[in-house]
Amino acid sequence: MPRVAVKPEVCIGCHLCEVWCVVAHSRSKNIIKAFLHETPRPVPRVVVEENLPFTLPVHCRHCTEPSCVEACISGALYRDPLTGRVEHDAGRCVGCYSCVMACPYGAVVIDEVNRKVARCDLCKEMGEPACVKQCPNRALVYQDSFTS
Amino acid sequence: MERFDYLIIGNSVGAVGCIETLRSFDKGSSIAVIGEEPHHVYSRALLPYYLDNEVSVEKMLYRPVDFYERLGVTPVLGRRAVGLDTAGHVVKLDDGRTISYGKLLLATGGRPIVPPIPGLDTEKENICNFVALQDLQRISRLLPSARRVVVLGGGIIGLMAAEALHKKGLEVGVVELAPRVLAPVVDEFTSRLIEEAFRRSGVAIYTGTTFKEVQGGERATGVVLTDGTSLPCDLLVVAVGVVPRVDLARQAGLAVNRGILVNQQMETSAAGVYACGDCAEVYDFLMGNRRVLPLWPNAYAGGRVAAYNMLGMKREYDRATSMNAMHFFDLNIITAGLNTAGEKDGFEVISRFDAGSRSYRRFVLKDDRIHGFTLVTGIARAGIFLHLMRRGCAVTSFKEKLLEEEFGYLTIPEGLRRELLIDEGVMNEHAAANQ
């Protein structure tokens, strides 16, 4: 599965990936409008950990056997066995936070205002993840297919 | 006689875990699923979320309506399996039909417990269980005429039902036999936080007691508790848990204890017959023994592991243990592992409570490993702890940090962090090598 990988040694901790993630998931797709006028504002789906001088962005890994899908009680998180894609249908999410309990990376983010969760969807409607495109130091890499 | 390569008895999360894994590898074989209820696969765990007057199965579907068709599964719904011949590989249905199979999965779930108490009978018009869609529909029909409800059972389902009914405007009392709510799942402090949240919202919690009797005839009018307290009610919900449904397995001669016994490949004592979910006893990696773990994620994952082995790809289920994500009023709680054990059992317990934010963190440690954790309020990224627990990671060197809300991968010492993240491909491997 495609995913965003990280080069932590060149991450400068600017949190712009979080900012652009919010913009990419806003209604307007405009940084000013998204931050000043949209309520509720979308939550960033990337978590940038800080333990200065170290910083580490963490995204959904789009696991082959996702623990979040195992735990999801509503069917909102779903891995299609025919396509391999892991999808999150926010409309079905009831905010039970079972996926928060299950995700080994802490990559499912709580959206408290809407009592739902959010996770990286690789900006699938935009071609390339916004965080990767906007990272000023190229610490984020979009891997189309992952092999290890 | 109809024949399917893979046959599944039970139509809930365990079945889905099995089907989705089978179809990830094998697009051609025939699969059938037998479901006792006439419905498309729906989520029982959603019951408390849809306690309203016009509940329909459509709201509670666990997979899209084209699920069976898309994945090439033959649904046999509204039928119950009444016979199993493991030597002949044949299942008999309640309409007399027989179906033969190549491999079989028993995902028959649990049956709600109704304690033997005088007058307590779910045949009565206003005494309901809370495990199936029909229970929800019954309760919903009773709601307009109900004012006072008593819930028997202070476990997760009972408490969630109590909260939902309270929010419907009913006067709610919860009766729990143990000295505190959720006693098998959380420590005493967490129980008290939960009880306080209920009481503050106006829900009465009666602990250390149970029903002496249920009053009324065809319709329950109230209950008398063992301490003599009288609670009038016009709706009674019984939520004291489920027992594994093992009748079919037992009758077929499979090894059954409390639940159907399976090995770590999820195979029962009969070759080619597997079991998962609430009906089975699975290996708990923390306890090191087999037990019934009637929890949603364990059912899905058990079905997945069964599917691998049904496909001839050997896999062991070594990730099961107790785990729960819960919320009651404004309290969010995530727990996993052993949380009722304490110092007297040889465990080290560390905890922190912040009275201002009502955030509580508690870790149970032994042999350098996390054996259990409870997070209240600050639940973000809880899965990292479950991951550390499942991997058996040494945590003593950073144990104090577990209590910090900002805990993350950068809190974990570099060597272990690299092992956890690079193995799983979070960090770019080339970059990691240069780090």
Coordinates of C-alpha atoms in Angstrom, one line a residue:
Chain A
M1 CA 0.0 0.0 0.0
P2 CA 1.1 3.6 -0.6
R3 CA 2.1 5.5 2.5
V4 CA 4.0 8.5 3.7
A5 CA 7.4 7.7 5.2
V6 CA 9.5 10.0 7.3
K7 CA 13.1 11.0 7.4
P8 CA 13.3 12.1 11.0
E9 CA 16.8 13.4 10.7
V10 CA 15.8 16.2 8.4
C11 CA 12.5 17.0 10.1
I12 CA 12.9 20.5 11.5
G13 CA 9.7 20.4 13.6
C14 CA 8.0 23.2 11.8
H15 CA 4.5 21.5 11.9
L16 CA 3.7 22.7 8.4
C17 CA 2.6 19.2 7.6
E18 CA -0.2 19.6 10.2
V19 CA -1.1 23.0 8.8
W20 CA -1.4 21.8 5.2
C21 CA -3.2 18.7 6.3
V22 CA -5.8 20.9 7.8
V23 CA -6.0 23.0 4.6
A24 CA -6.3 19.8 2.5
H25 CA -9.2 18.6 4.5
S26 CA -11.0 21.9 4.8
R27 CA -14.0 22.8 2.7
S28 CA -12.3 25.9 1.1
K29 CA -8.8 24.4 0.6
N30 CA -7.6 27.9 1.4
I31 CA -5.2 28.4 4.2
I32 CA -6.7 31.7 5.4
K33 CA -10.3 30.7 5.2
A34 CA -9.6 27.2 6.7
F35 CA -7.9 28.7 9.8
L36 CA -10.0 31.8 10.3
H37 CA -13.5 31.1 9.1
E38 CA -14.2 27.4 9.1
T39 CA -15.8 25.9 12.2
P40 CA -15.3 23.3 13.2
R41 CA -11.8 23.4 11.7
P42 CA -10.6 20.0 10.5
V43 CA -8.1 18.2 12.8
P44 CA -4.6 17.5 11.4
R45 CA -4.3 13.8 10.6
V46 CA -0.6 13.8 11.1
V47 CA 0.9 13.8 14.6
V48 CA 4.2 15.6 15.0
E49 CA 5.9 14.3 18.1
E50 CA 8.4 16.6 19.8
N51 CA 11.1 15.8 22.3
L52 CA 13.4 18.6 21.3
P53 CA 15.8 18.6 19.5
F54 CA 14.0 15.6 18.0
T55 CA 10.8 15.7 16.1
L56 CA 8.9 12.9 14.4
P57 CA 5.8 13.1 12.2
V58 CA 3.6 10.0 12.5
H59 CA 1.0 9.1 9.8
C60 CA -1.3 6.2 9.3
R61 CA 0.7 3.3 7.9
H62 CA -2.1 1.9 5.8
C63 CA -1.3 -1.5 7.3
T64 CA -2.0 -4.7 5.4
E65 CA -3.7 -6.1 8.5
P66 CA -5.0 -3.0 10.2
S67 CA -5.6 -3.3 13.9
C68 CA -7.9 -0.3 13.6
V69 CA -10.2 -2.2 11.2
E70 CA -10.2 -5.2 13.6
A71 CA -11.4 -2.9 16.4
C72 CA -13.9 -0.7 14.6
I73 CA -17.3 -1.5 15.8
S74 CA -19.3 0.4 13.2
G75 CA -17.7 -0.6 10.0
A76 CA -16.5 2.9 9.4
L77 CA -12.9 1.6 9.1
Y78 CA -12.8 -0.9 6.4
R79 CA -10.2 -2.7 4.3
D80 CA -11.5 -3.8 1.0
P81 CA -10.1 -7.2 0.4
L82 CA -10.4 -6.8 -3.3
T83 CA -8.5 -3.5 -3.6
G84 CA -6.5 -3.6 -0.4
R85 CA -7.4 0.0 0.4
V86 CA -8.2 1.0 4.0
E87 CA -11.0 3.5 4.0
H88 CA -12.6 5.5 6.8
D89 CA -16.2 6.5 6.3
A90 CA -16.6 9.3 8.8
G91 CA -20.4 9.2 8.3
R92 CA -20.5 5.8 10.0
C93 CA -18.0 6.6 12.8
V94 CA -19.7 6.7 16.2
G95 CA -16.7 8.0 18.2
C96 CA -16.2 4.8 20.3
Y97 CA -12.4 5.3 20.0
S98 CA -11.7 1.6 19.7
C99 CA -9.3 2.3 16.8
V100 CA -7.4 4.7 19.1
M101 CA -7.0 1.8 21.4
A102 CA -5.8 -0.5 18.6
C103 CA -3.5 1.6 16.4
P104 CA 0.1 0.6 17.2
Y105 CA 1.4 4.0 15.9
G106 CA -1.1 6.3 17.6
A107 CA -1.9 7.5 14.1
V108 CA -5.7 7.6 14.5
V109 CA -6.5 11.1 15.6
I110 CA -9.4 12.1 17.8
D111 CA -11.7 14.8 16.5
E112 CA -13.3 15.8 19.8
V113 CA -15.6 18.5 18.3
N114 CA -17.3 16.0 16.0
R115 CA -16.8 13.0 18.3
K116 CA -15.2 11.1 15.4
V117 CA -11.7 10.0 14.4
A118 CA -9.6 11.0 11.4
R119 CA -6.6 9.4 9.8
C120 CA -4.4 10.0 6.8
D121 CA -6.2 9.3 3.6
L122 CA -3.1 10.2 1.5
C123 CA -5.1 13.1 0.0
K124 CA -6.4 10.6 -2.5
E125 CA -8.4 13.2 -4.3
M126 CA -5.4 15.5 -4.8
G127 CA -2.9 13.1 -6.3
E128 CA -0.1 13.7 -3.8
P129 CA -0.4 14.1 0.0
A130 CA -0.4 17.8 0.8
C131 CA 2.1 17.3 3.7
V132 CA 4.6 15.7 1.4
K133 CA 4.2 18.4 -1.2
Q134 CA 4.6 21.3 1.3
C135 CA 7.3 19.9 3.6
P136 CA 10.0 22.6 3.4
N137 CA 12.9 20.2 4.1
R138 CA 11.6 17.1 2.3
A139 CA 11.4 15.1 5.4
L140 CA 8.3 13.3 4.2
V141 CA 8.4 10.9 1.3
Y142 CA 5.4 9.5 -0.6
Q143 CA 6.0 5.8 -1.2
D144 CA 3.7 4.5 -3.9
S145 CA 4.4 0.9 -3.0
F146 CA 6.2 -0.2 0.1
T147 CA 8.5 -3.1 0.1
S148 CA 10.4 -4.3 3.1
Chain B
M1 CA -26.8 -31.4 -1.1
E2 CA -25.2 -28.0 -1.4
R3 CA -21.5 -27.8 -0.8
F4 CA -19.2 -24.9 0.0
D5 CA -15.5 -24.8 0.3
Y6 CA -15.8 -22.6 3.4
L7 CA -18.8 -22.5 5.6
I8 CA -19.3 -20.1 8.5
I9 CA -21.9 -20.4 11.2
G10 CA -22.6 -17.1 12.7
N11 CA -23.0 -13.7 10.9
S12 CA -21.2 -11.1 12.9
V13 CA -17.7 -9.7 13.3
G14 CA -15.8 -13.1 13.5
A15 CA -17.5 -14.2 10.3
V16 CA -16.5 -10.9 8.6
G17 CA -12.9 -11.2 9.7
C18 CA -12.8 -14.7 8.2
I19 CA -14.5 -13.8 5.0
E20 CA -12.3 -10.7 4.3
T21 CA -9.1 -12.6 4.9
L22 CA -10.3 -15.6 2.8
R23 CA -11.1 -13.2 -0.1
S24 CA -7.8 -11.3 0.2
F25 CA -6.1 -14.5 -1.0
D26 CA -8.7 -16.7 -2.6
K27 CA -11.1 -15.2 -5.0
G28 CA -12.4 -18.4 -6.4
S29 CA -13.5 -20.7 -3.6
S30 CA -17.1 -20.9 -2.5
I31 CA -18.1 -19.3 0.8
A32 CA -21.4 -19.4 2.7
V33 CA -22.4 -17.8 5.9
I34 CA -25.3 -19.0 8.1
G35 CA -27.0 -16.4 10.2
E36 CA -29.8 -17.0 12.7
E37 CA -31.2 -13.5 12.4
P38 CA -32.7 -12.6 9.0
H39 CA -30.5 -9.5 8.7
H40 CA -27.6 -8.4 6.7
V41 CA -24.4 -8.4 8.9
Y42 CA -24.9 -5.6 11.5
S43 CA -23.0 -4.5 14.5
R44 CA -24.3 -5.5 17.9
A45 CA -21.8 -3.1 19.5
L46 CA -23.8 -0.2 18.0
L47 CA -27.0 -1.0 20.0
P48 CA -26.5 1.7 22.6
Y49 CA -25.8 4.3 19.9
Y50 CA -29.1 3.8 18.2
L51 CA -31.5 3.6 21.0
D52 CA -34.3 5.7 19.5
N53 CA -37.8 5.1 18.3
E54 CA -37.2 4.4 14.7
V55 CA -34.2 2.2 14.7
S56 CA -33.7 0.1 11.6
V57 CA -31.0 -2.4 10.6
E58 CA -29.8 -0.1 7.9
K59 CA -28.3 2.3 10.4
M60 CA -26.4 -0.5 12.1
L61 CA -25.0 -2.4 9.1
Y62 CA -21.4 -3.4 9.7
R63 CA -20.6 -3.8 6.1
P64 CA -22.2 -2.3 2.9
V65 CA -25.3 -3.8 1.5
D66 CA -23.4 -5.3 -1.4
F67 CA -20.9 -7.1 0.9
Y68 CA -22.0 -10.7 0.3
E69 CA -22.4 -10.2 -3.4
R70 CA -19.2 -8.3 -3.9
L71 CA -17.2 -10.9 -2.0
G72 CA -19.0 -13.8 -3.5
V73 CA -20.5 -15.1 -0.3
T74 CA -23.8 -17.0 -0.2
P75 CA -25.8 -15.7 2.8
V76 CA -28.1 -18.3 4.4
L77 CA -30.0 -16.0 6.7
G78 CA -32.9 -16.6 9.1
R79 CA -31.7 -20.2 9.5
R80 CA -30.1 -21.9 12.5
A81 CA -27.6 -24.7 12.4
V82 CA -29.0 -27.5 14.5
G83 CA -26.6 -30.4 13.7
L84 CA -22.9 -30.8 12.9
D85 CA -21.3 -34.0 11.7
T86 CA -17.6 -33.4 11.7
A87 CA -16.7 -36.8 10.2
G88 CA -19.1 -36.3 7.3
H89 CA -18.4 -32.5 7.0
V90 CA -22.1 -31.8 7.1
V91 CA -24.1 -29.1 8.8
K92 CA -27.9 -29.5 9.3
L93 CA -30.2 -26.5 9.3
D94 CA -33.4 -26.0 11.2
D95 CA -35.5 -26.3 8.0
G96 CA -34.1 -29.8 7.4
R97 CA -31.6 -28.7 4.7
T98 CA -28.1 -30.1 4.9
I99 CA -24.9 -28.3 3.7
S100 CA -21.5 -29.9 3.3
Y101 CA -18.3 -28.0 3.7
G102 CA -14.6 -28.2 3.1
K103 CA -13.6 -26.1 6.2
L104 CA -15.9 -24.8 8.8
L105 CA -15.8 -21.8 11.2
L106 CA -18.0 -21.7 14.3
A107 CA -18.6 -18.0 15.1
T108 CA -21.8 -18.6 17.1
G109 CA -21.3 -15.9 19.6
G110 CA -22.7 -15.7 23.1
R111 CA -26.1 -16.0 24.7
P112 CA -27.2 -13.3 27.2
I113 CA -27.2 -14.5 30.8
V114 CA -30.5 -14.2 32.7
P115 CA -29.8 -14.9 36.4
P116 CA -32.2 -17.2 38.2
I117 CA -34.1 -14.6 40.2
P118 CA -37.8 -15.0 41.0
G119 CA -39.9 -13.1 38.4
L120 CA -37.0 -12.4 36.1
D121 CA -38.1 -13.6 32.7
T122 CA -37.3 -12.0 29.4
E123 CA -40.6 -13.4 28.0
K124 CA -42.3 -10.8 30.1
E125 CA -43.3 -7.8 27.9
N126 CA -41.1 -5.2 29.6
I127 CA -38.0 -7.3 30.6
C128 CA -35.4 -7.1 27.8
N129 CA -31.8 -8.2 27.1
F130 CA -29.5 -5.9 25.2
V131 CA -27.5 -7.9 22.7
A132 CA -29.5 -8.1 19.5
L133 CA -31.4 -5.8 17.2
Q134 CA -34.7 -7.3 18.3
D135 CA -33.9 -6.3 21.9
L136 CA -33.3 -2.8 20.8
Q137 CA -36.6 -2.8 18.8
R138 CA -38.4 -4.1 21.8
I139 CA -36.9 -1.4 24.1
S140 CA -37.7 1.3 21.5
R141 CA -41.3 0.2 21.4
L142 CA -41.5 0.4 25.2
L143 CA -39.8 3.8 25.5
P144 CA -42.8 6.1 24.9
S145 CA -44.7 4.5 27.8
A146 CA -41.7 4.1 30.1
R147 CA -40.6 6.5 32.8
R148 CA -38.5 4.4 35.1
V149 CA -36.0 1.8 34.1
V150 CA -33.8 -0.5 36.1
V151 CA -30.7 -2.0 34.5
L152 CA -29.3 -5.2 36.0
G153 CA -25.6 -5.2 35.5
G154 CA -22.9 -2.5 35.9
G155 CA -20.7 -3.8 33.1
I156 CA -19.9 -2.0 29.8
I157 CA -23.2 -2.9 28.1
G158 CA -25.3 -2.2 31.2
L159 CA -23.7 1.2 31.8
M160 CA -23.9 2.2 28.1
A161 CA -27.6 1.2 28.1
A162 CA -28.1 3.2 31.3
E163 CA -26.6 6.3 29.8
A164 CA -28.6 6.0 26.6
L165 CA -31.8 5.5 28.5
H166 CA -31.0 8.4 30.8
K167 CA -30.5 10.6 27.7
K168 CA -33.9 9.5 26.5
G169 CA -35.3 11.2 29.6
L170 CA -35.9 8.1 31.7
E171 CA -35.2 7.8 35.4
V172 CA -32.5 5.1 35.5
G173 CA -31.1 2.9 38.2
V174 CA -28.3 0.4 37.7
V175 CA -27.9 -2.6 40.0
E176 CA -24.5 -4.3 40.2
L177 CA -23.7 -7.3 42.3
A178 CA -20.0 -6.5 42.7
P179 CA -19.0 -3.8 45.2
R180 CA -18.3 -1.5 42.3
V181 CA -19.1 -1.1 38.6
L182 CA -16.9 -2.7 35.9
A183 CA -15.0 -4.6 38.7
P184 CA -13.6 -7.2 36.3
V185 CA -12.2 -4.6 33.9
V186 CA -10.8 -1.6 35.7
D187 CA -9.2 -0.8 39.1
E188 CA -11.2 0.6 42.0
F189 CA -10.2 4.2 41.3
T190 CA -11.5 4.1 37.8
S191 CA -14.8 2.5 39.0
R192 CA -15.3 5.4 41.3
L193 CA -14.7 7.9 38.6
I194 CA -17.3 6.2 36.5
E195 CA -19.8 5.9 39.3
E196 CA -19.3 9.5 40.1
A197 CA -20.0 10.5 36.4
F198 CA -23.3 8.6 36.5
R199 CA -24.4 9.9 39.9
R200 CA -23.5 13.5 38.8
S201 CA -25.8 13.0 35.8
G202 CA -28.6 11.7 37.9
V203 CA -28.3 8.0 37.3
A204 CA -28.6 6.0 40.5
I205 CA -26.0 3.2 41.0
Y206 CA -26.6 0.4 43.5
T207 CA -23.6 -1.7 44.1
G208 CA -23.0 -4.8 46.2
T209 CA -26.6 -5.9 45.7
T210 CA -28.9 -7.6 43.2
F211 CA -32.5 -8.3 42.7
K212 CA -34.2 -10.4 45.4
E213 CA -37.3 -10.6 43.2
V214 CA -39.0 -8.9 40.3
Q215 CA -42.5 -7.8 41.1
G216 CA -45.5 -7.9 38.9
G217 CA -47.2 -10.4 36.7
E218 CA -46.9 -10.5 32.9
R219 CA -45.5 -7.0 33.3
A220 CA -42.7 -6.2 35.7
T221 CA -43.7 -3.3 38.0
G222 CA -40.6 -3.1 40.1
V223 CA -37.8 -4.9 41.8
V224 CA -36.8 -5.6 45.4
L225 CA -33.1 -5.6 46.1
T226 CA -31.3 -8.0 48.5
D227 CA -30.9 -5.1 50.9
G228 CA -34.6 -4.5 50.9
T229 CA -34.7 -1.4 48.7
S230 CA -37.7 -1.3 46.4
L231 CA -37.3 0.2 42.9
P232 CA -40.5 0.6 40.9
C233 CA -39.9 0.4 37.1
D234 CA -41.8 0.0 33.9
L235 CA -38.8 -1.2 31.9
L236 CA -36.1 -3.7 33.0
V237 CA -32.9 -4.3 31.1
V238 CA -30.8 -7.4 31.9
A239 CA -27.2 -6.8 30.9
V240 CA -25.1 -9.1 33.0
G241 CA -23.0 -10.5 30.1
V242 CA -23.0 -13.4 27.8
V243 CA -22.0 -17.1 27.9
P244 CA -20.5 -18.8 24.9
R245 CA -23.0 -20.5 22.6
V246 CA -21.5 -24.0 22.5
D247 CA -24.6 -26.3 22.1
L248 CA -23.8 -27.2 18.5
A249 CA -20.1 -27.8 19.2
R250 CA -20.9 -29.9 22.3
Q251 CA -23.4 -31.9 20.5
A252 CA -20.9 -32.6 17.7
G253 CA -18.5 -33.9 20.3
L254 CA -15.9 -31.1 20.1
A255 CA -13.8 -30.3 23.2
V256 CA -15.6 -27.6 25.1
N257 CA -14.8 -26.0 28.4
R258 CA -16.6 -22.7 29.1
G259 CA -16.2 -22.0 25.4
I260 CA -15.2 -24.0 22.5
L261 CA -11.5 -25.0 22.9
V262 CA -9.2 -23.9 20.0
N263 CA -5.5 -24.2 19.6
Q264 CA -3.4 -21.1 18.5
Q265 CA -4.4 -21.8 14.9
M266 CA -8.0 -21.3 16.1
E267 CA -8.7 -25.0 15.2
T268 CA -11.0 -27.0 17.4
S269 CA -10.5 -30.6 18.5
A270 CA -12.0 -31.6 15.1
A271 CA -9.8 -31.2 12.1
G272 CA -11.0 -28.6 9.6
V273 CA -13.4 -27.1 12.2
Y274 CA -12.4 -23.7 13.6
A275 CA -13.9 -21.3 16.1
C276 CA -13.5 -17.7 17.0
G277 CA -15.2 -14.9 18.9
D278 CA -17.5 -15.0 21.9
C279 CA -18.1 -18.8 21.6
A280 CA -14.4 -19.8 21.8
E281 CA -11.7 -19.9 24.4
V282 CA -8.6 -18.4 23.0
Y283 CA -5.0 -18.0 24.2
D284 CA -4.4 -14.9 26.2
F285 CA -0.8 -13.9 25.6
L286 CA -0.6 -12.0 28.9
M287 CA -2.2 -14.6 31.1
G288 CA -0.6 -17.5 29.2
N289 CA -3.8 -19.5 29.3
R290 CA -7.0 -20.0 27.4
R291 CA -10.1 -18.0 28.3
V292 CA -13.2 -16.6 26.8
L293 CA -12.5 -13.0 25.7
P294 CA -15.8 -11.8 24.3
L295 CA -14.5 -8.6 22.7
W296 CA -15.0 -7.2 19.3
P297 CA -11.3 -6.9 18.1
N298 CA -10.6 -10.4 19.3
A299 CA -13.4 -11.8 17.3
Y300 CA -12.3 -10.1 14.1
A301 CA -8.7 -11.1 14.6
G302 CA -9.6 -14.6 15.6
G303 CA -11.7 -15.0 12.4
R304 CA -8.7 -13.7 10.4
V305 CA -6.3 -16.2 11.9
A306 CA -8.8 -19.0 11.4
A307 CA -9.0 -17.9 7.7
Y308 CA -5.3 -18.1 7.2
N309 CA -5.2 -21.6 8.6
M310 CA -8.3 -22.6 6.6
L311 CA -6.3 -21.5 3.5
G312 CA -3.4 -23.7 4.6
M313 CA -1.2 -20.7 5.5
K314 CA -0.1 -21.4 9.0
R315 CA -0.7 -18.5 11.4
E316 CA -1.0 -18.3 15.2
Y317 CA -3.2 -16.0 17.2
D318 CA -0.9 -14.6 19.8
R319 CA -2.3 -11.1 20.2
A320 CA -5.5 -11.7 22.2
T321 CA -6.0 -10.2 25.6
S322 CA -8.6 -8.1 27.4
M323 CA -9.1 -4.6 25.9
N324 CA -11.8 -2.0 26.0
A325 CA -12.5 1.4 24.7
M326 CA -15.4 2.9 26.6
H327 CA -17.1 6.2 27.2
F328 CA -19.6 7.2 29.8
F329 CA -20.9 10.8 29.8
D330 CA -17.8 13.0 29.6
L331 CA -15.4 10.2 30.5
N332 CA -13.4 8.5 27.8
I333 CA -11.6 5.3 29.0
I334 CA -9.2 2.9 27.3
T335 CA -7.9 -0.2 29.0
A336 CA -6.0 -3.3 28.0
G337 CA -4.5 -6.3 29.8
L338 CA -4.6 -6.9 33.5
N339 CA -6.0 -4.0 35.4
T340 CA -7.5 -5.5 38.5
A341 CA -4.2 -7.0 39.6
G342 CA -2.1 -5.0 42.1
E343 CA 0.9 -5.0 44.3
K344 CA -0.3 -7.9 46.3
D345 CA -0.3 -10.1 43.2
G346 CA 3.4 -9.3 42.6
F347 CA 2.8 -6.4 40.1
E348 CA 4.2 -2.9 40.3
V349 CA 1.6 -0.3 39.8
I350 CA 2.3 3.3 38.8
S351 CA -0.5 5.9 38.4
R352 CA -1.2 9.6 38.2
F353 CA -4.4 11.5 38.6
D354 CA -4.9 15.1 37.7
A355 CA -7.9 16.4 39.6
G356 CA -8.3 19.4 37.3
S357 CA -8.6 17.6 34.0
R358 CA -9.8 14.3 35.6
S359 CA -7.1 12.6 33.7
Y360 CA -6.0 9.3 35.1
R361 CA -3.2 7.0 33.9
R362 CA -2.4 3.7 35.5
F363 CA 0.1 1.0 34.4
V364 CA 0.6 -2.5 35.7
L365 CA 4.1 -3.7 35.3
K366 CA 6.0 -6.9 35.9
D367 CA 9.2 -8.4 34.6
D368 CA 10.1 -5.2 32.8
R369 CA 6.9 -5.3 30.7
I370 CA 3.6 -3.6 30.7
H371 CA 0.9 -6.1 31.8
G372 CA -2.0 -3.7 31.8
F373 CA -2.9 0.0 31.4
T374 CA -5.9 2.2 32.0
L375 CA -6.2 5.7 30.5
V376 CA -9.1 8.0 31.6
T377 CA -9.7 11.3 29.7
G378 CA -6.3 11.5 28.1
I379 CA -6.7 8.5 25.8
A380 CA -4.9 9.8 22.7
R381 CA -2.5 7.3 21.1
A382 CA -3.4 4.6 23.6
G383 CA -2.6 1.9 21.0
I384 CA 1.1 2.6 21.4
F385 CA 0.9 1.0 24.9
L386 CA -1.0 -2.0 23.5
H387 CA 1.7 -2.4 20.9
L388 CA 4.5 -2.3 23.6
M389 CA 2.5 -4.9 25.6
R390 CA 2.0 -7.2 22.6
R391 CA 5.6 -6.9 21.6
G392 CA 6.7 -7.6 25.2
C393 CA 9.0 -4.5 25.2
A394 CA 11.2 -3.7 28.1
V395 CA 9.9 -0.4 29.6
T396 CA 11.5 -0.1 33.0
S397 CA 14.1 2.5 31.8
F398 CA 11.3 4.9 30.8
K399 CA 8.4 3.8 33.0
E400 CA 7.9 7.2 34.6
K401 CA 7.3 8.7 31.2
L402 CA 4.4 6.3 30.6
L403 CA 2.4 8.6 32.9
E404 CA 2.9 11.7 30.7
E405 CA 0.1 12.6 28.3
E406 CA 2.7 13.6 25.7
F407 CA 4.0 10.0 25.6
G408 CA 4.9 9.0 22.1
Y409 CA 7.6 7.3 20.1
L410 CA 10.1 10.0 20.8
T411 CA 9.8 9.2 24.5
I412 CA 10.9 5.6 23.8
P413 CA 14.7 5.1 23.8
E414 CA 16.2 5.3 20.4
G415 CA 17.1 1.6 20.0
L416 CA 13.7 0.4 20.8
R417 CA 12.0 3.1 18.8
R418 CA 14.0 2.2 15.7
E419 CA 13.1 -1.4 16.2
L420 CA 9.4 -0.6 16.5
L421 CA 9.2 1.9 13.8
I422 CA 11.7 0.8 11.2
D423 CA 10.5 -2.8 11.4
E424 CA 7.1 -1.6 10.6
G425 CA 8.2 0.8 8.0
V426 CA 7.2 4.1 9.6
M427 CA 10.6 5.7 9.1
N428 CA 12.3 5.8 5.8
E429 CA 14.8 2.9 6.0
H430 CA 17.5 4.6 4.0
A431 CA 17.2 7.7 6.2
A432 CA 17.2 5.6 9.3
A433 CA 20.5 4.0 8.3
N434 CA 22.0 7.4 8.0
Q435 CA 20.6 8.7 11.3

